[in-house]
Amino acid sequence: MIFDVDYESFEQELLKAIEAEMEKVELGEHETEKEEIEREEIL
């Protein structure tokens, strides 16, 4: 199967995710652990 991938939008989403991770690091590890636990509870 051949998948038609929109690399431009993929790249933008990746950059957004990286920026979000950077912000979390700036806020501190405690906050990210709390968010991870909340995410796991949702799943």
XYZ file of C-alpha atoms in Angstrom, residues 2-15:
14
model
C 1.170 3.510 -0.780
C 0.271 6.266 1.660
C 0.059 9.845 0.456
C 1.648 11.757 3.309
C 1.375 15.525 3.672
C 4.879 16.127 4.978
C 4.380 19.857 5.424
C 1.480 19.507 7.868
C 3.250 16.576 9.546
C 6.315 18.754 10.063
C 4.177 21.555 11.515
C 2.501 19.150 13.946
C 5.904 17.789 14.949
C 7.213 21.303 15.590
